[in-house]
Amino acid sequence: MFQAIKTLNYPFLFVFFCFLTVLPNQADPKPKQKDCSLLEPGVPSEFLLSRGIQEQITAYKANHTQKLAEAKQSFETSISLLDKYHECQKEKGKGPSAQSAELQAQNYLEIGNTAKAWEWSEIAKREGKELTKEIVVLQMRIRLREQNLVQATEVLEKDLVHFPNDPDFLYLLGNLYFERKMWNQSVLYYTALSFVIERRDNYSKYKFNTEKALGDLNYKLDYPKIAIKHFSEYNKAYRNDMEVLFRLAQIYFVLGDFKMSKFYLEQIRERNVRDIDASHMLAEIYFLDARDVSSQFFTTLREEKKIPKEGLITLLNQLVVGSTFGLEEKLKNFIKTNPARLTPRVALLELADKNGDPSYHQINAETAQYAYEYRQYTLALKILTKGYQKLEPTDENLNLRVVYLEKISACQEMLGYWNHSILSIKQAIALSNDLDQKFKMRFRLAYLYLQGNLKKEQTSVDILSNTIAENPNPTHYYLRGLSYFQLGKYKESVKDYSEAIQIDPKNANFYFYRASAYDKLKQFEETESDLKKTISLNPNASNAMNYLGYLYAEKDKYPEEANSLLNKAISLEPDNPAYQDSLGWVYYRKKEFNLALLHLNFAASLALERGFEDPVIYEHLGDVYLAKKDPVNAVQFYKLSLAKDKQASNKELASKIKRVEKEISQ
């Protein structure tokens, strides 16, 4: 302390000497000039700006403490001071600054005058040396205050190209589209945000909100496995979120994975002993999946006093304990008022089996169909197999046995049991005496040989050739055309699609697939013509729009038309990675590299979200970075493309990598 006193204070001395130099001038003051007619002489106009800022800060503080009347008064005072500042600027031949205009826009927004707020925000945008994130977000807030979600979204999307990887922008856009119930657009931006967080900002404040949003969105868009991935990631941080635990249980239930569904339902029961919904859903799962031991769980529910006085669980409990008096009528009434429920149908089928009901097979068929529609393929297969086994192999039951085998084959197909599915449909064909039915089943058999890892295209061609000889149906030509295409026999493919078109000239799909074959044959005019015909027959044929737009971009033809086609395709399917890639490539061709990067990054993130990595997208990203004179990033994406390319070797890309690496080393 004493040492400090002894030490000379140099800043103080400097100010002191400056003060001494000013003293003589005090004795002989010069007349002060007026900076503005609204101010006293010697007072700079910036004083008004400073006072306006101070009043705004005071207003925000009053808002924070819920002193709304004081806040409003301070905002109005700030407006008045800034108006005077702008008058002074006008006297000096100057306009408002970007800062003062933005402050004024904020003031007007806070007092609810959105028209004035927008006017001043536009001035701020115009006067700024560069576009700032703050002014764009302010304009979005103005549109939100007007309760105009569409225009709020447009504000952000218009300027997103300047902030393509900004988490705030992506989160806000994802949120706005979610509020508008536009799930595909919402998933686009949340997926892009997830991509940014994973690679740049793993501790982002948005991380877990994004995981939950993507879980919800993918569930709505029928991507259950992707939804599970995001909900599970969210669940690591928020283990007691009962809503998410229950949603996970529901998704696994839909997928037919009863084991995992039970896992999450048991967690809910452990953490919330009073929960009813999880307990009742568990009861349904035990009934559907573990009928032999379900009585034990129903005993537990009775002990917990969780069997209601009426409803489905009451009816299931009655069946489990063996009290079937009046149960059939009750189940039928419940099904009538709740036609979308599967479990009561399974209960009714069990009751029909026990009672030897003559309508058993009809109930079996209906129950299996519902199970199939709800993607409970294992359960549907189990029901159908039991029904088939109950049939006597008599001529009287021949048609019913064929129908059972067809449906069993369909379930096996959906479960990926390709060989079993083929065997079942072959049995059905062998049993059937109905020629039209045989044609349909032979078509299905040919289709099955193209699926999964079988890839027996020639077998499919042979089956269809025999069928076409007897029944030249357009769908048979179409499928054989597809088989030829997969065999690389593009001329034969074109011929078959042409035959299908001749029989059914209004089918847009036939033109689209013929265009694909023409493209392989390098016949551009024919490809273009068929894609245009596809779009004329189906104005929502986004696949044809994407294909044609990309072709135009590749050939440097009709850039505006390509841009229009691809934007239309994306408006129909904004979360399609192929479409985003195509639009990015169009922008690359137009040398609009920032827009190209925006859409190519969308494409890369969406592809990853869907569980694959497209080497074409990565190569396109490399091309854009190279065009932007960023060879380091270009090489990174070229190498990624080469690593993901399934071709034995991509000599052209390998050569490109060597060339760019040489450029970097120099």
Short mmCIF file of C-alpha atoms in Angstrom, two decimals, residues 406 409 413 418-430 437-451 454 456-457 459-464 467 476 479 483:
data_model
loop_
_atom_site.label_atom_id
_atom_site.label_comp_id
_atom_site.label_asym_id
_atom_site.label_seq_id
_atom_site.Cartn_x
_atom_site.Cartn_y
_atom_site.Cartn_z
CA GLU A 406 -49.62 -65.18 -51.36
CA SER A 409 -44.96 -64.55 -49.23
CA GLU A 413 -40.66 -60.29 -48.45
CA TRP A 418 -36.33 -63.43 -50.07
CA ASN A 419 -35.82 -67.15 -50.69
CA HIS A 420 -38.70 -68.09 -48.38
CA SER A 421 -40.90 -65.54 -50.13
CA ILE A 422 -40.01 -66.99 -53.54
CA LEU A 423 -40.72 -70.52 -52.31
CA SER A 424 -44.14 -69.52 -50.96
CA ILE A 425 -45.19 -67.75 -54.17
CA LYS A 426 -44.00 -70.71 -56.25
CA GLN A 427 -46.20 -72.99 -54.13
CA ALA A 428 -49.13 -70.65 -54.70
CA ILE A 429 -48.54 -70.64 -58.49
CA ALA A 430 -48.37 -74.43 -58.52
CA GLN A 437 -54.15 -65.14 -60.78
CA LYS A 438 -51.16 -67.10 -62.07
CA PHE A 439 -50.11 -64.17 -64.30
CA LYS A 440 -50.17 -61.80 -61.31
CA MET A 441 -48.20 -64.20 -59.16
CA ARG A 442 -45.63 -64.82 -61.90
CA PHE A 443 -45.17 -61.05 -62.17
CA ARG A 444 -44.57 -60.99 -58.42
CA LEU A 445 -42.11 -63.88 -58.67
CA ALA A 446 -40.15 -62.03 -61.37
CA TYR A 447 -40.15 -58.94 -59.16
CA LEU A 448 -38.83 -60.92 -56.17
CA TYR A 449 -35.86 -62.18 -58.17
CA LEU A 450 -34.74 -58.54 -58.56
CA GLN A 451 -34.83 -57.81 -54.82
CA LEU A 454 -30.56 -62.14 -55.11
CA LYS A 456 -31.25 -62.76 -60.58
CA GLU A 457 -32.18 -60.45 -63.43
CA THR A 459 -34.30 -65.37 -64.23
CA SER A 460 -36.72 -62.46 -63.99
CA VAL A 461 -36.41 -61.86 -67.75
CA ASP A 462 -37.12 -65.53 -68.50
CA ILE A 463 -40.24 -65.61 -66.30
CA LEU A 464 -41.58 -62.40 -67.82
CA THR A 467 -45.70 -64.50 -69.30
CA HIS A 476 -44.95 -57.12 -67.57
CA LEU A 479 -40.72 -55.03 -65.27
CA SER A 483 -34.63 -56.30 -65.59
#
